Amino acid sequence: MMYMSIMHMLKGLPSESITERQNSEVENEHAILISCEGYILCLKWSKGRACFLYVSPPPPPKKTKSACLFFCLFPGNEDEKAKQAGPDGERHGLKRQRDEKEEHGRAYFEFREEAYNSRSKSPPPPEEEAKAEDDETLVVLDTYTCDLHFKATKDRYGGQPLFSEKFPNLWSGARSTHGVKGGKVCFEVKVIQNLPLKEGCTEAQLLRVGWSVDLSRSQLGEDEFSYGYDGRGLKAENGQFEEFGQTFGETDVIGCFANFESEEVELSFSKNGEDLGVAFQISKELLGDRALLPHVLCKNCAVEVNFGQKDEPFFPVPEDYLFIHAVPVEERVRTPAPPKAPAKCEVLLMVGLPGCGKTFWAQKHTQENQDKRFNILGTDNILYQMKTKGPVVEEPLPIEARDSLLQQAARCVSKLVQIAPRTRRNFILDQCNVYNSGQRRKLLPFKGFLRKVVVLVPSEEDWVDRLQQREKAEGESVPESVMLEMKANFSLPDKCDYIDEVLFQELAKEEAQPLVTKYKEEARKLLPPSEKRTNRRNNRNKRNRQNRNRGQGYVGGSQRRGYNNRAYGQQQYWGQPGNRGGYRNFYDSYRGRDYNRFYGRDYEYNRYRDYYRDYNREWQNYYQDRDRYYRNYYGYQGYR
């Protein structure tokens, strides 16, 4: 329809206003820009036919109307574009070709997420996790040691990944609250359903089930003293995968058995009641005094665990085996309970440029303080949990697939940082966090926690050496543009209302401050001038003036935002006819001869004056209540 209208418009133009272009030497396609009746039209001429591209809105009307025809050549290759066209010969939104020189990598996507979050609004108060009194006699899934992105059911006898739709390649795992050191013990796991995935997603729904010791990673079978049976028909131990048993999936029930009464600890499995044999034999000397805990690791599927709380098992088990729930309480080993209150929880915010050693420090600090069970929220940990290992060595991913994985990992970390304040755990936020606004935004939701900032500013020589080591290990360097942006925005934090303590682990603050200032000055000289951002306050004032002209005067709760509203709602404003800009003078303009003749009566401006005065008073009360809420929570006046 729009194309026909354009053709009709072109046909209606005077013939002397359009000049045809004849150039037989040009074989490539060219675009035509047409100015007609104030409109700007763009057509593409290709292979003897005109294709409509777009029409821009007309500018303000002018006194004269004319039509002109302009030609602007866009070089192209007909053969290449014909290959990219669809079966009907038309092109359908081709993807922009990536520049080979364009640099991407882990630091690039981390910087994008950090820059985006630094400009975001302050987060709302976090929703606290539902508090329930734990019964120490029950064996359930442990919500304290499980992955932060594992969503347990209300009774804690099952669960599923929290971000299966957004991040379908992310594994989520959980252990039980109790483990065992002797006897013959078992439990069952059923795959309730495979979670739906987005159209075109190639990720599989998988479950890995087995046993592990406390303080091992949640990736079952990829750590020492961690033993798992994978749904692909594999067994995994310490990162080594071998074929075992059968494949399993939705509605299947896997039985897990641990025999401590033989010479070596034997771990066996069953599928739907069928015995699959012994998968692992563990030396008791190597295992030592460690207890084995039931462990599940799932991806894109929901599971249900039977520790013996059900009246009847899914399938019969050997008579000499007991469900772990039936083991006497004194013979079980309870994992440490979570902190009783947020005041006993701790959050460490890492601050430093890429390659300064933040991840190394966080991992070392976690190992030295195992009793606190720190959860490291960083891209490295998420990337590790997004990989699906197997017996075959994985080939390096293509550049586009690798960039997509890095981008997903960076976004997943941002999601985890948002939900972390709802739980009672200890966290380390392993990101650059060079933006002062980003530091504030991430720490504010952790109200009630002990909030510390760990700043790493090594000497310039050490930093260069660490960057080279990082490049060798990861095979990529930090893009220059990203490094310059981070240097230009690097701010050393100070103790304030949302920071309880600032720790400098490399150079002291007196030595780090001059170096950071030097980085800033060097970066700002090399960076291009930043684009002007829209002045939100001026835009708000503009909207206020527009609403005021409609009789809907905005009355904000803050005197320094919006136009001056001190006189609104006061009697003297309405009672003094001489006030410039008052409503009385405004409505007096309607008391003319033409207006009275049209309506047949005088205009009663007093009636509308009272109406708008009440209307403005209601809005004033609304904004005052809203600003009072933000002042109480965020500690400042006005809405931001």
XYZ file of C-alpha atoms in Angstrom, residues 546-553 568 573-596 599 601-616:
50
model
C 3.987 21.039 28.150
C 1.729 19.587 30.837
C 1.298 23.002 32.422
C -0.018 24.365 29.128
C -2.624 21.615 29.188
C -3.676 22.628 32.673
C -1.861 19.688 34.307
C 0.836 21.451 36.272
C 1.085 26.583 43.207
C -1.437 33.047 43.560
C -5.088 32.859 42.636
C -6.173 36.027 44.378
C -3.842 38.520 42.672
C -4.964 39.329 39.146
C -1.727 41.135 38.480
C 0.445 38.035 38.773
C 2.131 37.398 35.486
C 1.515 33.888 34.213
C -1.376 33.232 36.626
C -4.394 31.194 35.660
C -6.680 34.238 36.000
C -4.849 36.105 33.268
C -4.833 32.948 31.176
C -8.588 32.446 31.347
C -9.316 36.134 30.943
C -8.152 35.760 27.359
C -11.266 33.669 26.679
C -13.654 36.430 27.723
C -13.735 37.936 24.277
C -16.525 38.682 21.896
C -15.856 35.714 19.598
C -15.748 33.173 22.411
C -18.999 34.391 23.970
C -20.840 29.376 23.339
C -22.576 32.686 27.434
C -19.660 34.106 29.409
C -16.713 31.908 30.285
C -16.767 31.014 34.019
C -13.062 31.004 34.753
C -13.593 30.793 38.546
C -15.168 27.383 38.130
C -12.146 25.948 36.301
C -9.744 27.749 38.602
C -11.087 25.801 41.605
C -11.018 22.542 39.656
C -7.360 22.784 38.693
C -6.380 23.975 42.143
C -7.757 20.741 43.672
C -6.198 18.721 40.863
C -2.766 20.165 41.520
